[in-house]
Coordinates of C-alpha atoms and ligand atoms in Angstrom, one line a residue:
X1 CA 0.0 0.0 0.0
X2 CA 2.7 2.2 0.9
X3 CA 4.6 1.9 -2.1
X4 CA 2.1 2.3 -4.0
X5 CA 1.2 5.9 -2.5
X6 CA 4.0 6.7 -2.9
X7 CA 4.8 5.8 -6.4
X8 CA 1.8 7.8 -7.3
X9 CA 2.7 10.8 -5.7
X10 CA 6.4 10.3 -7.9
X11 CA 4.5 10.1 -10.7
X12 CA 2.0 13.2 -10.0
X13 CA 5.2 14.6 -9.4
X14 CA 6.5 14.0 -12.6
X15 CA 3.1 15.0 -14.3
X16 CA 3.5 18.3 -12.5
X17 CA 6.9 19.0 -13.8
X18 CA 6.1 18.3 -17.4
X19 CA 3.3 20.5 -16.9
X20 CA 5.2 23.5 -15.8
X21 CA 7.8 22.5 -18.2
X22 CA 5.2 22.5 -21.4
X23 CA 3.4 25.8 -19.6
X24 CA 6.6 27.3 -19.2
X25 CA 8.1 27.0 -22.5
X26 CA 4.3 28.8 -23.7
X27 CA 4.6 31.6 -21.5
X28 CA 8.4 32.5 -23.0
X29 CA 7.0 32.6 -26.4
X30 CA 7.6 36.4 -27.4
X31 CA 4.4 38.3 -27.0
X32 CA 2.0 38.2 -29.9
X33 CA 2.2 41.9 -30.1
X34 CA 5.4 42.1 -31.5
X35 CA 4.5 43.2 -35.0
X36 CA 7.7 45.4 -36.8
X37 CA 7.0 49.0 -37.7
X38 CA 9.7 49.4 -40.1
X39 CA 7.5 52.6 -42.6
X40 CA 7.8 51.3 -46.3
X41 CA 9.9 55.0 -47.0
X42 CA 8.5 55.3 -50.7
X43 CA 4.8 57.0 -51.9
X44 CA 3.4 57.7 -55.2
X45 CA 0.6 60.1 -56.4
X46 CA -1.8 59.0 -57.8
X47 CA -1.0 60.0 -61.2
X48 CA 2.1 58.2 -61.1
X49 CA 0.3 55.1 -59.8
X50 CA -2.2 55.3 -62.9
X51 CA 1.3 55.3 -65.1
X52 CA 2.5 52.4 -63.1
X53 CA -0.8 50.3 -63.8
X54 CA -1.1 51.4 -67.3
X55 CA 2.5 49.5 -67.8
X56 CA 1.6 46.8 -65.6
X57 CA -1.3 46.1 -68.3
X58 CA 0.5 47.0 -71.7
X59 CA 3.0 44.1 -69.8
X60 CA 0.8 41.6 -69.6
X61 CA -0.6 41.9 -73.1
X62 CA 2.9 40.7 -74.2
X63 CA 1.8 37.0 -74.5
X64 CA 5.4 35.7 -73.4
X65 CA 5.1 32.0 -74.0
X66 CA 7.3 29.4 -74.0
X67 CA 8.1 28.9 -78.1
X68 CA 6.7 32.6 -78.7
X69 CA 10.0 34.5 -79.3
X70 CA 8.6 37.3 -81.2
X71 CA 6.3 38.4 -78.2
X72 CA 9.3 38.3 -75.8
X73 CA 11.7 40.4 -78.4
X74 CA 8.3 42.7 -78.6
X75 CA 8.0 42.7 -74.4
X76 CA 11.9 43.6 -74.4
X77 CA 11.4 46.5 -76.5
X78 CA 8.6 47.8 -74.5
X79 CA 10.8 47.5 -71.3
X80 CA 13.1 49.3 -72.9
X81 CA 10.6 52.5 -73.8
X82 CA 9.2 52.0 -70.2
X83 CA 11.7 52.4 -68.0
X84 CA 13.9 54.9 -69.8
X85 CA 16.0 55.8 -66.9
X86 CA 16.6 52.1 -66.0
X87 CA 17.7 51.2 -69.3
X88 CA 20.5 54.0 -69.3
X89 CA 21.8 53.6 -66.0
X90 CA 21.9 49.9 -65.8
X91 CA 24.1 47.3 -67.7
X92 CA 21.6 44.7 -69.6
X93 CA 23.0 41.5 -70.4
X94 CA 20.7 38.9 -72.5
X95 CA 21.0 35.4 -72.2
X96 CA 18.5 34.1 -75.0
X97 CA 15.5 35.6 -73.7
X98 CA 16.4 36.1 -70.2
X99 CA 17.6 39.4 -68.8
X100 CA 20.2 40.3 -66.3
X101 CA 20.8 43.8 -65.3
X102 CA 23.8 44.9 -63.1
X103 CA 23.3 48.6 -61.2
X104 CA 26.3 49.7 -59.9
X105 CA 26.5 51.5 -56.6
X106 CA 29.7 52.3 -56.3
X107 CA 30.2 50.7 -53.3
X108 CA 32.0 47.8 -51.9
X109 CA 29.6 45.7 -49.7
X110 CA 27.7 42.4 -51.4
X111 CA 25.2 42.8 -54.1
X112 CA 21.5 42.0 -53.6
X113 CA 19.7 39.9 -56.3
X114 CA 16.0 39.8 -57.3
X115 CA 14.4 37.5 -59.4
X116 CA 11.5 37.1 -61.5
X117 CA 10.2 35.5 -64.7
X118 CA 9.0 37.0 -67.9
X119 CA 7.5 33.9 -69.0
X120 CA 3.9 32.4 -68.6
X121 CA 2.0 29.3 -68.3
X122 CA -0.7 28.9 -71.4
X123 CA -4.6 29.7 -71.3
X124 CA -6.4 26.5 -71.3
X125 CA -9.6 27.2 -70.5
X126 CA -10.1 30.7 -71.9
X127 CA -13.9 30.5 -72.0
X128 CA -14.1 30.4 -68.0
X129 CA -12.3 34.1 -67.9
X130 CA -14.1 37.1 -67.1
X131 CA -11.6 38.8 -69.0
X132 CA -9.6 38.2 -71.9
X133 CA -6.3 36.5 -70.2
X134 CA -4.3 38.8 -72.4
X135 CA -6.1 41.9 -73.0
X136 CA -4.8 43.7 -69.7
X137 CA -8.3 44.9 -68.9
X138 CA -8.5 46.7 -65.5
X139 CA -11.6 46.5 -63.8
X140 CA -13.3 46.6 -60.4
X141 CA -10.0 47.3 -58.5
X142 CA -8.3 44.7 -60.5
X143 CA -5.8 44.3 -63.5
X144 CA -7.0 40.8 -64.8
X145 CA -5.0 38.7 -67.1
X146 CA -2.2 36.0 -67.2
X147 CA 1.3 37.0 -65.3
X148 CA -0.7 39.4 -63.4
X149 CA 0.5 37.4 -60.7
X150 CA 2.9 34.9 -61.7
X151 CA 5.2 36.8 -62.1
X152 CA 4.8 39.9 -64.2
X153 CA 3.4 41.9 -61.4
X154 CA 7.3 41.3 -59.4
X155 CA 9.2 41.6 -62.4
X156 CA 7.7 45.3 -63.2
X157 CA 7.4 46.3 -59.7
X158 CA 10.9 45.9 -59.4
X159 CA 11.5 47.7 -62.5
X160 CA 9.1 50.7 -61.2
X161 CA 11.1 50.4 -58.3
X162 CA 14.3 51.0 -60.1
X163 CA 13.2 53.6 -62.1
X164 CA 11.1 55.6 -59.5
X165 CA 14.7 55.4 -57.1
X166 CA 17.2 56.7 -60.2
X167 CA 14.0 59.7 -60.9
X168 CA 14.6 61.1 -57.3
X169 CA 18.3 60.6 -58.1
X170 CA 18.8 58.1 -55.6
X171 CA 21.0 55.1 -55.7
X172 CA 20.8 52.0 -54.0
X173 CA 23.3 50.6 -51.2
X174 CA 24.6 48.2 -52.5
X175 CA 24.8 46.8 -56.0
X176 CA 21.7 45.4 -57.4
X177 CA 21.7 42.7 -59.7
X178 CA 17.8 42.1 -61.5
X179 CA 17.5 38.4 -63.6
X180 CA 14.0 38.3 -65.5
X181 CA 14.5 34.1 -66.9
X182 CA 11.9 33.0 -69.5
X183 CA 11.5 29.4 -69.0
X184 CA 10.3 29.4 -65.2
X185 CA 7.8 27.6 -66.1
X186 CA 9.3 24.9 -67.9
X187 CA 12.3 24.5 -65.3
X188 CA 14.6 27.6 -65.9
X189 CA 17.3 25.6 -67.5
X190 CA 18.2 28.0 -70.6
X191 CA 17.7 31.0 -68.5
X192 CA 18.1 31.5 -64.7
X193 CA 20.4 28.1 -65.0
X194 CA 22.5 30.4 -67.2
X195 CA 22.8 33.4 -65.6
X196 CA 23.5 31.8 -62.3
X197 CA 26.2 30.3 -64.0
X198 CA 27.8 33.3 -65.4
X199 CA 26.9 35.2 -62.1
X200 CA 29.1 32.2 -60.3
X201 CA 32.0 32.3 -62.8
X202 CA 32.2 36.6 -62.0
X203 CA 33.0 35.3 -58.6
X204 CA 29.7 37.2 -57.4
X205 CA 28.4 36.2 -53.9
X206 CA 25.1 38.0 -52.8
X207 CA 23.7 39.4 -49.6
X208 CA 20.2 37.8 -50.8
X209 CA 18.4 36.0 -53.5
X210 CA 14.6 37.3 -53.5
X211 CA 12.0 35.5 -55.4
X212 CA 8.4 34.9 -55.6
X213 CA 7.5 32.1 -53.6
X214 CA 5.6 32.9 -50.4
X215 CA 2.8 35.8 -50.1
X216 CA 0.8 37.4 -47.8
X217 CA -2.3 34.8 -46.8
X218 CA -5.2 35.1 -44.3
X219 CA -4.1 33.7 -41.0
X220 CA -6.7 31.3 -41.4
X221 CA -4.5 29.3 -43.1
X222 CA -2.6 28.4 -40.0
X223 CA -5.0 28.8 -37.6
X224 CA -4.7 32.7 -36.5
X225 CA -6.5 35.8 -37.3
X226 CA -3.6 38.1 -38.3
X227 CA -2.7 37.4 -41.9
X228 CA 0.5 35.9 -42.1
X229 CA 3.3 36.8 -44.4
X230 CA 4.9 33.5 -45.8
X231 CA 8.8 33.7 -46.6
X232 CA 10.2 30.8 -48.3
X233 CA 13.3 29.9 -47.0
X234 CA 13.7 26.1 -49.0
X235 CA 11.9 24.5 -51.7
X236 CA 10.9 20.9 -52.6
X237 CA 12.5 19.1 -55.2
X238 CA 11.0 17.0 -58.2
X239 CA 11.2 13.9 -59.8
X240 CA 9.2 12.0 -61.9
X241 CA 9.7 8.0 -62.1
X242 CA 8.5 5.3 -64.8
X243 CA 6.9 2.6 -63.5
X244 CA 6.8 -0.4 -65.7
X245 CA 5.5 -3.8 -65.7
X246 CA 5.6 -6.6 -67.8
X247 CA 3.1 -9.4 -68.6
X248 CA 2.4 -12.2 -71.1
X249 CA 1.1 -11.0 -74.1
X250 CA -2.4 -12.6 -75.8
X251 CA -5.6 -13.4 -76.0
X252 CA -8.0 -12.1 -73.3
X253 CA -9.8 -15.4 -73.4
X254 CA -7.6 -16.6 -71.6
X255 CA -5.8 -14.4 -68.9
X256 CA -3.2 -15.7 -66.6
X257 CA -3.0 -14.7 -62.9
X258 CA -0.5 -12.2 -63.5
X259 CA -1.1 -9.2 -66.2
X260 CA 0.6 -6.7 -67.1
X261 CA -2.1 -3.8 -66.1
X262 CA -2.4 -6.0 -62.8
X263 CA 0.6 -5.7 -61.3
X264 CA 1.4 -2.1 -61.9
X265 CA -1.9 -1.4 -60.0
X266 CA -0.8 -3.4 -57.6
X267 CA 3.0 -1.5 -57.5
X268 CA 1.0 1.8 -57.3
X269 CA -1.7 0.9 -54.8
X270 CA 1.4 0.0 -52.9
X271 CA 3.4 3.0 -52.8
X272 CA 0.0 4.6 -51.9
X273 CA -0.5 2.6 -48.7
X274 CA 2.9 3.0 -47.5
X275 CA 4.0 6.8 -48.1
X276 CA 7.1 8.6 -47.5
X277 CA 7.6 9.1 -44.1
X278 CA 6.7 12.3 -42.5
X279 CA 9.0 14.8 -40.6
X280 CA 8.7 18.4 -39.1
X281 CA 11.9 19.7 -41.6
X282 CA 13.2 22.7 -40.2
X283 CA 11.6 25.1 -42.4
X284 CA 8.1 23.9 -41.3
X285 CA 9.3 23.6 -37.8
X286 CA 10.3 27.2 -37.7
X287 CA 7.0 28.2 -39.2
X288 CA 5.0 26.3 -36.5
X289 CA 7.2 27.9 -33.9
X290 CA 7.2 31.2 -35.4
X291 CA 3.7 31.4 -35.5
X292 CA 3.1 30.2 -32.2
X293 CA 2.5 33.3 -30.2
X294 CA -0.3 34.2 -32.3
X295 CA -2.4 30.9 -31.6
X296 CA -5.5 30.1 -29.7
X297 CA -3.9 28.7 -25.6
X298 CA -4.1 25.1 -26.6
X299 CA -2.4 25.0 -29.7
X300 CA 0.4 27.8 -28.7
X301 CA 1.1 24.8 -25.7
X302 CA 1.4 22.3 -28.7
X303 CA 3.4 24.6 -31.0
X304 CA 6.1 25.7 -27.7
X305 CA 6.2 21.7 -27.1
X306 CA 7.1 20.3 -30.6
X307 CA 9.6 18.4 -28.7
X308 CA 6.6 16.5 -27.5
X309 CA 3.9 16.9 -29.6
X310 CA 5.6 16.5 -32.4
X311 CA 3.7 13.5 -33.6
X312 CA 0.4 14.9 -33.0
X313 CA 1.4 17.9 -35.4
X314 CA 2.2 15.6 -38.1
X315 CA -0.9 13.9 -37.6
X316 CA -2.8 17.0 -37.6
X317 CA -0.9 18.1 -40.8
X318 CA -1.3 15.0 -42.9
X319 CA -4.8 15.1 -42.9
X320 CA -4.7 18.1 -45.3
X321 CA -3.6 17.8 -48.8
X322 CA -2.3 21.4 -48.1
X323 CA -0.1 20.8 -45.2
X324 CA 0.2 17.1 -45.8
X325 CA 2.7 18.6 -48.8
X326 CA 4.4 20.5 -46.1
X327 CA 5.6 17.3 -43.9
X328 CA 6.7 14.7 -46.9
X329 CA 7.7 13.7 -50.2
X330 CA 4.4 13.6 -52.0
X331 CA 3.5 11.1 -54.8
X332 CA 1.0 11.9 -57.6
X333 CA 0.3 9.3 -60.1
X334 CA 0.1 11.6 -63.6
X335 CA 0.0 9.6 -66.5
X336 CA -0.7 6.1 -67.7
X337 CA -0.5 3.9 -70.4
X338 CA -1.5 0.5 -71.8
X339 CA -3.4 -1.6 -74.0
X340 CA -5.0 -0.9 -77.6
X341 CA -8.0 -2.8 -77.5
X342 CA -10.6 -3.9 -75.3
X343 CA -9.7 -8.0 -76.0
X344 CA -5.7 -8.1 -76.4
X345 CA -3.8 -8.5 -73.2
X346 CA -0.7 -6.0 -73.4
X347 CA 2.6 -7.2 -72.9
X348 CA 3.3 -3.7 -70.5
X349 CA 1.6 -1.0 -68.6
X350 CA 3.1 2.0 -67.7
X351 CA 2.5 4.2 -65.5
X352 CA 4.4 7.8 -64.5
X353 CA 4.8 9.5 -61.2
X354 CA 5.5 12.9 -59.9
X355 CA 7.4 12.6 -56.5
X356 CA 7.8 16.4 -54.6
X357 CA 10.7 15.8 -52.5
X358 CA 10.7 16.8 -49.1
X359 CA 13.8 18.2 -47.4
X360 CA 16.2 15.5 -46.7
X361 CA 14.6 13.3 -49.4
X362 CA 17.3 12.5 -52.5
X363 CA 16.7 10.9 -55.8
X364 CA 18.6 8.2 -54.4
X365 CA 17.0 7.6 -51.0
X366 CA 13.5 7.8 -53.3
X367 CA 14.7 5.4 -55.7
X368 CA 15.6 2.7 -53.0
X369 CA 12.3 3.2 -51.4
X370 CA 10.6 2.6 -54.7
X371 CA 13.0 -0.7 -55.0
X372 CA 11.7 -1.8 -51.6
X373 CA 8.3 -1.6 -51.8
X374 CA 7.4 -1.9 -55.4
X375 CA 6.5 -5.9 -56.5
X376 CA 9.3 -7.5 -58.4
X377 CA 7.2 -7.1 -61.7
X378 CA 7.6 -3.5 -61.4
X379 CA 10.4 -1.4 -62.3
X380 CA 11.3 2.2 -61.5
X381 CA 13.3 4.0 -63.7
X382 CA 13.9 8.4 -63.7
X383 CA 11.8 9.8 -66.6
X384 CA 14.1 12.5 -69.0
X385 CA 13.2 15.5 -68.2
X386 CA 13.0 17.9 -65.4
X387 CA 14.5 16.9 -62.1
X388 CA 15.6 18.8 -58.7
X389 CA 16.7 17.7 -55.7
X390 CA 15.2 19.9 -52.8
X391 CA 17.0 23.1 -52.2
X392 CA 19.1 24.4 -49.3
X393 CA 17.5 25.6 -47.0
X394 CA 18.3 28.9 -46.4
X395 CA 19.1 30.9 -42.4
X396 CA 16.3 32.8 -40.5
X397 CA 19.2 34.2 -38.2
X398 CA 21.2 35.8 -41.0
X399 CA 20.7 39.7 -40.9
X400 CA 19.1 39.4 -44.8
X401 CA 16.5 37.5 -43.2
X402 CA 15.8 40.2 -40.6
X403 CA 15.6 43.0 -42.7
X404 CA 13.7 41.0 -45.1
X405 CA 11.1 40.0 -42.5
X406 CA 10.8 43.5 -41.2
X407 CA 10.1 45.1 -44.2
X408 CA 7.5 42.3 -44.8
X409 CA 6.3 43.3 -41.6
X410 CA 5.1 46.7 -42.2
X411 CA 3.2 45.9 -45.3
X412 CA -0.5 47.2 -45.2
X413 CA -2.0 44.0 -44.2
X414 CA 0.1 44.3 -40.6
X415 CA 1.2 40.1 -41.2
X416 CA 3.1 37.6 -38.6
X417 CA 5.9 36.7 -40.5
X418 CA 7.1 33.1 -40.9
X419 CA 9.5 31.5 -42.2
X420 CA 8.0 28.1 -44.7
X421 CA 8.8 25.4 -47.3
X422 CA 7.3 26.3 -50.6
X423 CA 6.1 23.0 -52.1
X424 CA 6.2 24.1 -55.6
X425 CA 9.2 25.3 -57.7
X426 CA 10.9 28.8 -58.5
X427 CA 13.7 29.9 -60.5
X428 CA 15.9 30.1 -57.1
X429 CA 16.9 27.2 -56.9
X430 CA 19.3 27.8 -59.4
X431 CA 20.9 30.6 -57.7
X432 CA 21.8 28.6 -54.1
X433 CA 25.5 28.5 -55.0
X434 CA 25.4 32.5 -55.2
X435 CA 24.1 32.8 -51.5
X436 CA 23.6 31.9 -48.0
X437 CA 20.5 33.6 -47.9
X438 CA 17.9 32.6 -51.0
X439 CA 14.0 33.4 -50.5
X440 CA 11.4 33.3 -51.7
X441 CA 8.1 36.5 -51.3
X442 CA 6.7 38.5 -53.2
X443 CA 4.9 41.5 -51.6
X444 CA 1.3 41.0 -51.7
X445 CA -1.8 39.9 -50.0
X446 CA -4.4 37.7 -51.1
X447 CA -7.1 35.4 -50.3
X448 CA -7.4 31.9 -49.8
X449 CA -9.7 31.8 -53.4
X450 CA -7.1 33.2 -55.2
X451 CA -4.1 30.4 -54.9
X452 CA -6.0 29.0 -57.7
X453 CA -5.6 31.8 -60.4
X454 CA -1.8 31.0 -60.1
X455 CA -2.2 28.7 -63.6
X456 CA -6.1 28.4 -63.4
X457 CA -8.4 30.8 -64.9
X458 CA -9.0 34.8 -63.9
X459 CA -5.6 35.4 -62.5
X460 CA -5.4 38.9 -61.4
X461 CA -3.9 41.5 -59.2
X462 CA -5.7 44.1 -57.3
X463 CA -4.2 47.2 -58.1
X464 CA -4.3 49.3 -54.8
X465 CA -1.5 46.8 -53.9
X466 CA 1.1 47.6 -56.5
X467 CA 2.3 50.5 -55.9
X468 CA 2.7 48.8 -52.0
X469 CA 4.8 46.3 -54.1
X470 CA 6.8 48.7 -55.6
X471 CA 8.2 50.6 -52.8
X472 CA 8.8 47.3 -51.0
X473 CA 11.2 46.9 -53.7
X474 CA 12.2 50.2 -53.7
X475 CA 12.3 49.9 -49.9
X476 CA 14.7 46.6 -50.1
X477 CA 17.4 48.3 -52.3
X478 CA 17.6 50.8 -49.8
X479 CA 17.4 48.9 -46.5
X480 CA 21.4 48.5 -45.3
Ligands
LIG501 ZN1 6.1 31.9 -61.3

């Protein structure tokens, strides 16, 4: 009896030290009222911000296609006539299609580099647009039209940004390097590929690599009210895999046990039940801890205690498509083939998959997976064609990241800023070699709806947010 007392009272002992250890770590959580007040320094009339949209339009009327050279030889003369100062002060370097401008500052410190793409993803639904996807029509509030968003609207805000700086004759302070690609979209091989290899072989190292990536969402998206403002700091990588099985050809009349169509069900009903395991990387740790103070009592406790609760965060997080992405390599059966007619057994099926790969993930760790759990009548083999391993992921300590995050900080929509893992691709993944400190934002706020213009139908940008774009720009070349 005894010893039973008093093995309780050791382990309400021990209960009440985790508790004060798991309420402890949630009370030294910084206060949720910590928002940055950094100003954005720069303002524009509103004639000037009419000019601004008026480009922003005759921009996106350039239909800069992959395969369309003419339109991007025709949107490279209109930059030129657009941004007249820009174009005299800066070198311009081409590199097919893509565009690389050097402004000198005449000072020694290291350069800051910010990307964008020129290129955009074709219309294939244009009947379910409000607006013609490349008319640049502006209405209710909004410029509508394809690259509104991806990425035109960063690509001429930076542009407006230069130009607006050199019309007040100011300079930045530090060199400023711009790269406009224009095959983003189809893996930035000939373009931001190149320049980042002729950036690398000037010896160039840079203070930070900005690209789109992460925006400004509702907070709803992770649970808060204040809208939070998402800064990439690491992106997946991608692979696609063949998977191919054999069988014996003939008559259906007579099938045996094993066919060909069979067995690679089998191989990907397989991979299905069994996915890549799921970890809190750090980018998605950071987030969960960043955003912490800002969270309802229960789930700030969970979020201090990842040590702990780690497991029941993954849990949480898996059961979303969304954040399931966010936790593990993701596998998405795209294409399939086999068979020519409804009584002939074929001799093969195929099948191809798009793997995301998480952080920490490698073609070859993939590939041995696949080996393991596949059936022995189904091979894996990599698919020609794109491929990345997952980026580096990049410091939220360095003092890039600060200044980047304050700025972000004091854009109109007051967000928490947070570090995160963007799950699809950009351009600056190509430039990791050139810096300690690549991310991915562009400056701008939207709703939940709207993640589905990027590619889909009715992308647009609402215009009382551009000029806020450019001066965060502006603001960025002139922050050290
Ligand atoms: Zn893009």
């Amino acid at each position: 009896m005894r010893v039973l007392t008093r093995a309780l009272a050791f382990a309400l002992l021990l209960l009440l030290i985790l508790l004060m250890v798991l309420v402890g770590r949630t009370l030294m959580l910084p206060s949720a009222q910590s928002v940055s007040t950094t100003p954005l320094a720069v303002t524009f009339t509103q004639q000037q911000v009419a000019a601004m949209s008026a480009r922003l339009s005759t921009a996106i009327q350039h239909p800069t296609l992959t395969g369309e050279p003419a339109a991007f030889e025709r949107f490279h003369a209109f930059l030129q006539q657009a941004f007249p100062l820009s174009h005299a002060t800066l070198r311009r370097q081409t590199f097919g299609h893509s565009l690389l401008y050097h402004w000198d500052s005449g000072k020694n410190c290291a350069p800051t580099l910010l990307l964008a793409h020129q290129d955009v993803v074709p219309v294939s639904s244009p009947q379910s647009w409000q607006h013609a996807p490349f008319a640049g029509e502006i209405e209710a509030g909004y410029l509508w039209g394809r690259g509104t968003m991806d990425d035109k609207g960063s690509l001429m805000a930076i542009l407006e940004a230069v130009e607006s700086l050199l019309a007040q004759g100011l300079s930045p302070d530090c060199d400023v390097w711009l790269a406009f690609g224009h095959d983003e979209e189809t893996g930035g091989t000939q373009g931001a590929a190149r320049m980042a290899a002729w950036l690398l072989s000037q010896g160039l190292h840079f203070d930070m690599v900005l690209d789109e990536g992460g925006m400004v969402l509702p907070g709803e998206t992770l649970g808060m009210e204040s809208p939070v403002a998402l800064i990439g700091i690491a992106e997946k990588g991608y692979i696609s895999v063949t998977l191919r099985a054999e069988g014996g050809a003939g008559h259906s009349s007579r099938p045996p046990e094993q066919t060909a169509i069979g067995e690679l069900a089998r191989g990907i009903s397989l991979l299905q039940d069994s996915p890549r395991a799921a970890t809190l990387s750090p980018p998605t740790r950071l987030m969960l801890e960043q955003v912490a103070p800002w969270q309802p009592w229960a789930k700030r406790l969970v979020f201090a205690n990842l040590w702990l609760f780690e497991p029941l965060v993954i849990g949480e997080l898996a059961s979303k498509p969304d954040t399931n992405a966010l936790i593990r390599t993701t596998m998405a059966p795209t294409m399939l083939s086999a068979g020519v007619k409804d009584n002939v057994l074929p001799s093969s099926a195929e099948a191809v998959i798009n793997f995301r790969l998480a952080p920490g993930d490698t073609q070859e760790s993939l590939l041995r997976w696949l080996k393991a759990t596949l059936p022995a009548s189904v091979s894996a083999s990599i698919r020609d064609g794109f491929f990345a391993e997952p980026s580096a992921i990049s410091s939220t300590e360095s003092a890039a990241y600060r200044r980047l995050s304050a700025l972000a900080g004091t854009l109109p929509a007051k967000p928490v800023v947070a570090p995160f893992l963007l799950i699809a691709g950009s351009d600056a993944r190509h430039y990791q070699a050139l810096s300690d400190n690549v991310y991915r934002f562009m400056p701008v706020a939207l709703e939940r709806e709207d993640l589905a213009r990027f590619h889909g139908a009715n992308e647009r940008l609402e215009l009382a947010q551009y000029p806020v774009m450019v001066s965060f720009y502006a603001a960025l070349m002139r922050a050290r």
